[in-house]
Coordinates of C-alpha atoms in Angstrom, one line a residue:
Chain A
M1 CA -0.1 0.2 0.1
Q2 CA 1.5 3.3 -1.1
G3 CA 0.5 6.7 0.6
L4 CA -2.1 8.4 -0.7
D5 CA -0.6 11.4 -3.4
V6 CA -2.5 14.4 -1.8
G7 CA -0.8 16.7 -4.1
Y8 CA -2.0 14.9 -7.1
M9 CA -5.6 14.9 -5.8
L10 CA -5.7 18.7 -5.1
G11 CA -4.3 19.2 -8.4
L12 CA -7.3 17.0 -10.1
V13 CA -10.0 18.9 -7.8
P14 CA -10.0 21.9 -10.3
V15 CA -9.9 19.6 -13.5
I16 CA -12.9 17.6 -12.3
L17 CA -14.8 20.6 -11.2
G18 CA -14.4 21.9 -14.7
Y19 CA -16.7 19.0 -15.6
V20 CA -19.6 19.7 -13.3
P21 CA -21.3 22.3 -15.5
L22 CA -21.8 19.7 -18.1
T23 CA -22.8 16.9 -15.8
L24 CA -25.3 19.4 -14.0
G25 CA -26.4 20.7 -17.3
M26 CA -27.2 17.4 -18.8
A27 CA -29.1 16.3 -15.3
L28 CA -30.9 19.5 -15.2
A29 CA -32.2 19.5 -19.2
G30 CA -33.0 15.6 -18.4
M31 CA -34.9 16.6 -15.3
V32 CA -36.9 19.5 -16.8
A33 CA -38.1 17.7 -19.9
A34 CA -38.5 14.4 -17.9
L35 CA -40.7 16.4 -15.4
V36 CA -43.0 17.6 -18.2
L37 CA -43.1 14.4 -20.0
A38 CA -44.1 12.4 -16.7
C39 CA -46.7 14.8 -15.8
L40 CA -48.3 14.2 -19.1
L41 CA -47.9 10.6 -18.7
A42 CA -49.3 10.7 -15.3
V43 CA -52.5 12.6 -16.1
E44 CA -53.0 10.5 -19.0
R45 CA -52.7 7.4 -16.4
V46 CA -55.3 9.1 -14.1
A47 CA -57.6 10.1 -17.1
R48 CA -57.2 6.7 -19.0
V49 CA -57.4 8.3 -22.2
P50 CA -58.9 5.7 -24.7
V51 CA -56.3 4.4 -27.3
L52 CA -53.6 6.6 -25.7
D53 CA -53.5 4.5 -22.4
P54 CA -52.2 1.3 -23.8
L55 CA -49.4 3.1 -25.4
V56 CA -48.7 4.9 -22.3
V57 CA -48.6 1.7 -20.3
L58 CA -46.4 0.5 -22.8
F59 CA -43.9 3.3 -22.6
I60 CA -43.6 3.1 -19.0
S61 CA -43.2 -0.7 -18.8
F62 CA -40.5 -0.5 -21.6
F63 CA -38.3 2.3 -20.0
R64 CA -38.8 1.1 -16.4
G65 CA -38.1 -2.8 -17.5
T66 CA -34.7 -2.0 -19.5
P67 CA -31.5 -0.7 -18.0
L68 CA -30.6 2.9 -18.6
L69 CA -27.3 1.9 -20.2
V70 CA -29.0 -0.6 -22.9
Q71 CA -31.4 2.4 -23.8
L72 CA -28.4 4.6 -24.3
F73 CA -26.7 2.1 -26.4
L74 CA -29.9 1.4 -28.2
F75 CA -30.4 5.0 -29.2
Y76 CA -26.8 6.1 -29.9
Y77 CA -25.3 3.0 -31.7
G78 CA -28.3 1.1 -32.6
L79 CA -30.8 3.2 -34.0
P80 CA -28.7 5.0 -36.5
Q81 CA -28.3 1.7 -38.1
V82 CA -32.1 1.6 -39.0
M83 CA -32.3 5.4 -39.3
P84 CA -29.3 7.0 -40.6
V85 CA -30.5 10.4 -39.9
L86 CA -29.8 9.9 -36.3
V87 CA -26.1 9.7 -36.8
N88 CA -26.2 13.4 -36.2
I89 CA -27.5 13.3 -32.9
D90 CA -24.4 14.1 -30.6
G91 CA -23.5 12.1 -27.4
V92 CA -24.9 14.8 -25.2
S93 CA -28.3 15.1 -26.7
A94 CA -28.5 11.4 -26.9
A95 CA -27.5 11.3 -23.1
I96 CA -30.2 13.7 -22.3
L97 CA -32.7 12.1 -24.5
G98 CA -32.0 8.7 -22.7
L99 CA -32.0 10.3 -19.2
T100 CA -35.5 12.0 -19.9
L101 CA -37.3 8.9 -21.4
H102 CA -36.0 6.6 -18.8
F103 CA -36.7 8.6 -15.8
S104 CA -39.8 10.1 -16.9
A105 CA -41.2 6.5 -16.9
Y106 CA -40.2 6.4 -13.0
M107 CA -41.5 10.0 -12.4
A108 CA -44.9 9.5 -13.9
E109 CA -45.5 6.3 -11.6
S110 CA -44.5 8.7 -8.6
I111 CA -46.8 11.5 -9.7
R112 CA -49.8 9.4 -10.6
A113 CA -49.5 8.2 -7.0
A114 CA -49.3 11.6 -5.8
I115 CA -52.3 12.8 -7.9
L116 CA -54.3 10.0 -6.5
G117 CA -53.2 10.9 -3.1
V118 CA -54.8 14.3 -3.4
E119 CA -58.0 14.1 -1.1
R120 CA -61.4 13.1 -2.9
S121 CA -62.9 16.3 -1.4
Q122 CA -60.6 18.5 -3.3
W123 CA -61.7 17.0 -6.8
E124 CA -65.3 17.3 -5.6
A125 CA -65.1 20.8 -4.5
A126 CA -63.3 21.8 -7.6
R127 CA -66.1 20.1 -9.8
A128 CA -68.8 21.7 -7.6
V129 CA -67.6 25.2 -8.4
G130 CA -67.7 24.3 -12.2
M131 CA -64.2 24.2 -13.0
S132 CA -63.2 22.3 -16.3
P133 CA -61.0 19.4 -16.0
M134 CA -57.9 21.1 -17.2
T135 CA -58.3 24.1 -14.8
M136 CA -58.9 21.7 -11.7
M137 CA -55.8 19.6 -12.8
L138 CA -53.5 22.6 -13.0
R139 CA -54.9 24.9 -10.3
I140 CA -56.0 22.5 -7.6
I141 CA -54.9 18.9 -8.0
L142 CA -51.2 19.1 -9.4
P143 CA -49.9 22.0 -6.9
Q144 CA -51.3 19.8 -4.1
A145 CA -49.6 16.6 -5.7
A146 CA -46.3 18.4 -6.2
R147 CA -45.9 18.5 -2.2
I148 CA -46.6 15.0 -2.1
A149 CA -44.2 13.9 -4.9
A150 CA -41.5 16.3 -4.1
P151 CA -39.4 14.1 -2.0
T152 CA -39.5 11.1 -4.5
L153 CA -38.8 13.6 -7.6
V154 CA -35.7 15.1 -5.8
N155 CA -34.6 11.4 -5.2
Y156 CA -34.9 10.6 -9.0
F157 CA -33.1 14.0 -9.8
I158 CA -30.2 12.8 -7.4
D159 CA -30.4 9.3 -9.2
M160 CA -30.2 11.3 -12.8
I161 CA -27.2 13.4 -11.6
K162 CA -25.2 10.1 -11.0
S163 CA -26.6 8.5 -13.8
T164 CA -24.9 11.1 -16.2
S165 CA -21.8 9.0 -15.4
L166 CA -23.0 6.7 -18.3
A167 CA -22.6 9.5 -20.8
F168 CA -18.8 8.3 -21.1
T169 CA -19.9 5.4 -22.8
L170 CA -21.3 7.6 -25.7
G171 CA -18.1 9.5 -26.1
V172 CA -19.1 12.4 -23.6
T173 CA -16.4 13.2 -21.2
E174 CA -18.2 14.3 -18.1
M175 CA -16.8 14.1 -14.5
M176 CA -16.5 10.2 -14.5
G177 CA -15.0 10.0 -17.8
A178 CA -12.6 12.8 -16.9
A179 CA -11.5 11.0 -14.0
Q180 CA -11.3 7.5 -15.7
K181 CA -8.9 9.3 -18.4
E182 CA -6.8 10.7 -15.5
A183 CA -6.2 7.7 -13.9
A184 CA -5.3 5.7 -17.1
G185 CA -2.5 8.5 -17.5
S186 CA -1.2 8.6 -14.0
F187 CA -2.2 5.2 -12.6
L188 CA -3.1 6.6 -9.4
Y189 CA -6.6 5.1 -9.3
F190 CA -7.5 5.5 -5.7
E191 CA -6.8 9.3 -5.8
A192 CA -8.7 9.8 -9.2
F193 CA -11.9 7.9 -8.1
L194 CA -11.9 9.3 -4.6
V195 CA -11.7 13.0 -5.8
V196 CA -14.6 12.4 -8.4
A197 CA -16.6 10.3 -5.5
V198 CA -16.0 13.1 -3.1
I199 CA -17.5 16.0 -5.9
Y200 CA -20.5 13.9 -6.6
W201 CA -21.1 13.6 -2.9
A202 CA -20.7 17.3 -2.2
I203 CA -23.2 18.2 -5.2
V204 CA -25.8 15.7 -3.7
E205 CA -25.5 17.2 -0.3
T206 CA -25.9 20.6 -1.6
L207 CA -29.2 19.3 -3.3
S208 CA -30.6 17.7 0.0
W209 CA -30.0 20.9 1.6
A210 CA -32.1 22.6 -1.1
Q211 CA -34.8 19.8 -0.9
R212 CA -35.2 20.5 2.9
R213 CA -35.8 24.0 2.1
L214 CA -38.4 23.2 -0.6
E215 CA -40.5 20.9 1.7
T216 CA -40.8 23.4 4.1
R217 CA -41.9 25.9 1.5
L218 CA -44.3 23.7 0.0
G219 CA -45.6 22.5 3.2
R220 CA -46.4 26.2 4.5
A221 CA -50.1 25.8 4.1
Y222 CA -50.1 22.5 5.9
A223 CA -47.9 23.9 8.9
R224 CA -49.5 23.7 12.2
Chain B
M4 CA -23.2 18.7 -74.1
L5 CA -24.4 18.9 -70.6
K6 CA -22.8 15.5 -69.8
A7 CA -19.4 17.0 -71.1
F8 CA -19.8 20.1 -69.1
A9 CA -20.5 18.2 -66.0
L10 CA -17.6 15.9 -66.6
A11 CA -15.2 18.8 -67.1
A12 CA -16.4 20.6 -63.9
T13 CA -15.8 17.5 -61.9
L14 CA -12.2 17.1 -63.2
A15 CA -11.7 20.7 -62.6
V16 CA -12.8 20.4 -59.0
S17 CA -10.9 17.2 -58.4
A18 CA -7.7 19.0 -59.9
L19 CA -8.1 21.8 -57.3
P20 CA -6.2 21.2 -54.0
A21 CA -8.6 19.5 -51.7
L22 CA -10.3 22.1 -49.4
A23 CA -9.3 21.9 -45.8
E24 CA -11.5 19.2 -43.9
T25 CA -11.8 18.5 -40.2
I26 CA -10.6 15.0 -39.7
R27 CA -12.3 13.5 -36.7
V28 CA -10.1 11.2 -35.0
G29 CA -11.4 8.8 -32.3
M30 CA -9.4 7.6 -29.3
S31 CA -9.8 6.1 -26.1
G32 CA -8.0 8.8 -24.0
G33 CA -6.9 6.1 -21.7
Y34 CA -4.1 4.2 -23.2
F35 CA -0.7 5.3 -22.0
P36 CA 1.4 6.4 -23.6
F37 CA -0.2 6.6 -27.0
T38 CA -3.3 8.6 -25.9
F39 CA -4.0 9.6 -22.3
V40 CA -4.8 12.7 -20.2
K41 CA -2.8 14.6 -17.7
Q42 CA -4.3 17.6 -15.9
D43 CA -7.2 17.7 -18.6
Q44 CA -4.7 17.9 -21.4
L45 CA -5.0 15.1 -24.1
Q46 CA -1.6 13.9 -25.2
G47 CA 0.5 11.0 -26.3
F48 CA 2.1 9.4 -29.5
E49 CA -1.2 9.3 -31.2
V50 CA -2.1 12.9 -30.6
D51 CA 1.3 14.1 -31.8
L52 CA 1.1 11.8 -34.9
M53 CA -2.4 13.2 -36.0
T54 CA -1.5 16.7 -35.4
E55 CA 1.5 16.3 -37.6
V56 CA -0.4 14.4 -40.2
A57 CA -3.1 17.2 -40.3
A58 CA -0.5 19.8 -40.5
R59 CA 0.6 18.2 -43.8
T60 CA -2.4 17.5 -45.5
G61 CA -3.8 21.0 -44.4
D62 CA -6.6 19.6 -42.7
E63 CA -8.1 20.7 -39.1
V64 CA -7.9 17.8 -36.7
S65 CA -10.5 17.0 -34.0
F66 CA -9.9 14.5 -31.3
V67 CA -13.0 12.7 -30.0
T68 CA -12.4 10.4 -27.0
M69 CA -14.9 7.5 -25.9
S70 CA -14.4 4.3 -24.5
F71 CA -12.4 1.9 -26.7
S72 CA -14.9 -0.7 -27.5
G73 CA -17.3 2.2 -29.0
L74 CA -14.7 3.2 -31.4
I75 CA -15.3 0.8 -34.0
G76 CA -18.7 1.4 -34.0
A77 CA -18.3 5.2 -34.1
L78 CA -16.4 4.7 -37.1
S79 CA -18.6 2.8 -39.1
A80 CA -21.6 5.0 -38.0
G81 CA -19.8 8.0 -39.4
R82 CA -19.3 9.8 -36.1
I83 CA -15.4 9.8 -36.5
D84 CA -13.2 9.6 -39.6
T85 CA -10.4 7.4 -38.4
I86 CA -9.2 6.0 -35.1
A87 CA -5.7 6.6 -33.7
N88 CA -5.4 4.0 -30.9
Q89 CA -2.8 1.6 -31.9
I90 CA -5.3 -0.4 -34.2
T91 CA -3.8 -3.4 -35.2
I92 CA -4.4 -4.6 -38.8
T93 CA -6.6 -7.9 -38.7
P94 CA -8.0 -10.0 -41.6
E95 CA -11.8 -9.1 -40.2
R96 CA -10.8 -5.3 -39.7
S97 CA -9.3 -5.2 -43.4
A98 CA -12.4 -6.6 -44.8
K99 CA -14.4 -3.8 -43.3
F100 CA -12.1 -0.8 -43.4
A101 CA -9.6 0.9 -45.6
F102 CA -6.2 0.9 -43.7
S103 CA -3.3 3.5 -43.9
Q104 CA 0.2 2.0 -44.1
P105 CA 1.5 0.7 -40.6
Y106 CA 3.0 3.2 -38.6
V107 CA 4.1 1.1 -35.5
Y108 CA 5.4 -2.5 -35.7
D109 CA 5.1 -4.2 -32.3
G110 CA 4.4 -7.5 -30.5
A111 CA 1.9 -8.8 -28.1
Q112 CA 3.2 -9.0 -24.4
I113 CA 2.5 -10.9 -21.3
V114 CA 2.6 -8.7 -18.4
V115 CA 2.2 -9.9 -14.7
K116 CA 2.4 -8.8 -11.1
K117 CA 6.0 -8.3 -10.0
G118 CA 7.5 -11.5 -8.8
N119 CA 5.0 -13.7 -10.7
A120 CA 7.0 -14.1 -14.0
A121 CA 8.6 -17.4 -13.1
G122 CA 7.3 -20.0 -15.3
I123 CA 5.7 -17.8 -17.7
S124 CA 7.8 -17.2 -21.3
G125 CA 5.0 -17.5 -23.8
P126 CA 1.2 -17.9 -24.3
G127 CA 1.5 -21.5 -23.8
D128 CA 2.0 -21.0 -20.0
L129 CA -1.2 -19.1 -19.7
R130 CA -3.1 -22.4 -19.5
G131 CA -5.2 -22.5 -16.4
K132 CA -4.6 -18.9 -15.7
T133 CA -6.8 -15.8 -15.8
V134 CA -5.8 -13.2 -18.3
A135 CA -7.2 -9.5 -18.8
V136 CA -7.3 -8.0 -22.2
N137 CA -9.3 -4.8 -23.4
L138 CA -12.5 -5.5 -24.9
G139 CA -12.6 -5.4 -28.7
S140 CA -8.7 -5.3 -28.7
N141 CA -6.9 -7.7 -31.2
F142 CA -5.3 -9.3 -28.1
E143 CA -8.5 -10.7 -27.1
Q144 CA -9.0 -12.3 -30.5
L145 CA -5.2 -13.4 -30.3
L146 CA -5.9 -15.2 -27.0
R147 CA -9.2 -16.7 -28.5
A148 CA -7.4 -18.2 -31.6
L149 CA -5.1 -20.0 -29.6
P150 CA -5.5 -23.8 -30.0
Y151 CA -6.1 -24.1 -26.1
A152 CA -8.0 -21.0 -25.5
D153 CA -10.9 -23.1 -23.6
E154 CA -8.0 -23.5 -20.9
I155 CA -7.4 -20.0 -20.4
D156 CA -10.0 -17.9 -18.5
I157 CA -10.1 -14.7 -20.6
R158 CA -11.4 -11.6 -19.0
T159 CA -12.5 -8.5 -21.0
Y160 CA -12.3 -5.0 -19.6
E161 CA -13.2 -1.5 -21.0
S162 CA -10.2 0.0 -19.0
N163 CA -7.8 -0.6 -16.0
I164 CA -6.4 -4.0 -16.8
E165 CA -3.2 -2.8 -15.5
Q166 CA -4.6 -2.2 -12.2
D167 CA -6.5 -5.5 -11.8
T168 CA -3.5 -7.3 -12.6
A169 CA -1.3 -5.3 -9.8
L170 CA -4.2 -6.2 -7.5
G171 CA -3.6 -9.7 -8.3
R172 CA -7.3 -10.3 -9.4
V173 CA -6.0 -11.8 -12.6
D174 CA -2.7 -13.6 -13.2
A175 CA -1.7 -11.6 -16.3
F176 CA -2.8 -9.1 -19.0
V177 CA -1.8 -9.1 -22.6
M178 CA -1.2 -5.9 -24.5
D179 CA 1.3 -4.6 -26.9
R180 CA 5.0 -4.6 -25.9
V181 CA 6.0 -1.1 -26.2
S182 CA 3.1 0.3 -24.2
S183 CA 3.5 -2.5 -21.5
A184 CA 7.1 -1.5 -21.1
Q185 CA 6.1 2.2 -20.8
V186 CA 3.4 1.3 -18.2
I187 CA 6.2 -0.5 -16.3
A188 CA 8.6 2.2 -16.5
K189 CA 6.5 5.0 -15.7
S190 CA 3.7 3.9 -13.6
P191 CA 3.8 3.2 -9.9
L192 CA 2.2 -0.2 -10.4
P193 CA 4.1 -3.5 -9.1
L194 CA 4.4 -5.1 -12.8
E195 CA 6.9 -7.0 -14.9
L196 CA 7.1 -8.3 -18.5
A197 CA 6.9 -12.0 -18.6
G198 CA 8.7 -13.8 -21.5
K199 CA 9.4 -12.3 -25.0
P200 CA 6.8 -10.7 -27.1
F201 CA 4.9 -13.1 -29.4
S202 CA 2.8 -12.6 -32.7
E203 CA 4.1 -9.5 -34.7
I204 CA 1.3 -6.9 -34.9
R205 CA 1.2 -3.8 -37.3
N206 CA -0.6 -0.8 -36.1
A207 CA -2.4 1.5 -38.7
L208 CA -5.3 4.0 -39.0
P209 CA -8.5 2.8 -40.3
F210 CA -10.8 4.6 -42.7
R211 CA -14.4 4.0 -43.9
D212 CA -14.3 1.7 -47.0
D213 CA -16.0 4.2 -49.5
A214 CA -15.0 6.9 -51.8
A215 CA -14.4 9.6 -49.1
G216 CA -12.6 7.3 -46.8
H217 CA -10.2 6.2 -49.6
A218 CA -9.7 9.9 -50.6
L219 CA -8.8 10.8 -46.7
R220 CA -6.7 7.7 -46.4
D221 CA -4.6 8.4 -49.5
R222 CA -3.9 11.9 -48.3
V223 CA -3.0 10.6 -44.8
D224 CA -1.0 8.0 -46.4
A225 CA 1.2 10.5 -48.2
A226 CA 1.8 12.4 -45.1
L227 CA 3.0 9.4 -43.2
T228 CA 5.3 8.4 -46.0
A229 CA 6.8 11.8 -45.7
M230 CA 7.0 11.7 -42.0
K231 CA 8.9 8.5 -42.4
Q232 CA 11.3 9.7 -44.8
D233 CA 12.4 13.0 -43.0
G234 CA 12.5 11.1 -39.5
S235 CA 9.6 13.1 -37.7
L236 CA 7.8 10.0 -37.3
A237 CA 10.6 8.4 -35.4
E238 CA 11.1 11.4 -33.7
I239 CA 7.5 11.2 -32.3
S240 CA 8.2 7.4 -31.4
R241 CA 11.3 8.2 -29.6
K242 CA 9.6 11.2 -27.5
W243 CA 6.8 8.8 -26.2
L244 CA 8.2 5.2 -26.2
D245 CA 12.1 5.9 -25.9
A246 CA 12.7 3.8 -29.0
D247 CA 11.9 3.9 -32.6
V248 CA 9.2 1.2 -33.4
T249 CA 7.9 2.7 -36.7
E250 CA 10.0 0.7 -38.9
G251 CA 9.2 -2.9 -40.1
N252 CA 11.8 -5.7 -40.2

């Protein structure tokens, strides 16, 4: 066992930090898109639109039932073989697309549960004052469902941030890819992987702090 | 008449010096000392080689790094134009791609954890052992083609075969001789060469097997010839490998 090369690790920190914007950018773009898609999917699952419903069920089943890595390879290396235009999709876009589809399937289920978790009386009251189903969803049900779904959605976001490390397999050098390449040149594996682990950890801890703030805020109306 | 005009126009265009293109060069970025990263700087033998080639062909060069096993797929799919990552010419690859002339002549080498080299002098001694190779590399094929391959536990890796051998998780790894020697000389890992190199290998640049691929291959090939003649290729080799491995026997 050799000693830890602290000097090397300190030198590596700014290098890995340089890839934080790319990692967070991919995760944020994926999260926003996945959230929108998941809301649509969840509302559909609650409303059970004819014809559309089996398709949504199929979508959720596929994207929950296959590993993210398999989906990424399918989009990036597989599909262009059948549809040559897709060669033009770059690794970053393919990674964001994969994250979006994959996580929207999970988030749809969590949002659906949250929608159904809103008290029946709220639905009845909204209908009694003559709200259209659309207005009721947007003004009454979804805001309350958001509070219920928030902790699980933040969990998915954390998972998404960490899942961006798979983008290196698509040729996107993000935090993990950068650490992997540095380790391959220096052969200081422990040092390189420890630096990247601590940085991921710090990002997620920051997010957990934000989550506590968010939950307090969303729960204001319910505070006793 | 129109046909003749079109023909003349085509000839005129092809006679002009080719417009500068961007050659997209794929590499793993994790293959010391050919392509690796230090403090976020991509460097190594292949980087210097392709920079020099592009300077001579008048093209721009852009380096694309991705995991090794994805490189061949990316070349076929048109995401990159060539691979500079010590790609060995094999019959299977020659059937699919158009290769430049070889620019490195080398051999396959067995490397073991320091102190374990006794009794291993060639591939025959790998029977009953676990051996690490890079996934999709020709060393994997080389091992699988051995008549007693089913007696060797071949483990394929995306990366880090040197580390797993040093940790004692596998008995040996097989890689090309020059980079093995450099890894042993420059890394802190307790490794040593076992036996002499076996099976001569020749590394070259693969291009897509179509008109554009052939045109680019011919431009690059001319640059390689010039670099061999004026000694600049040998100089790049000595800079990264402490030896000139760019001439065949």
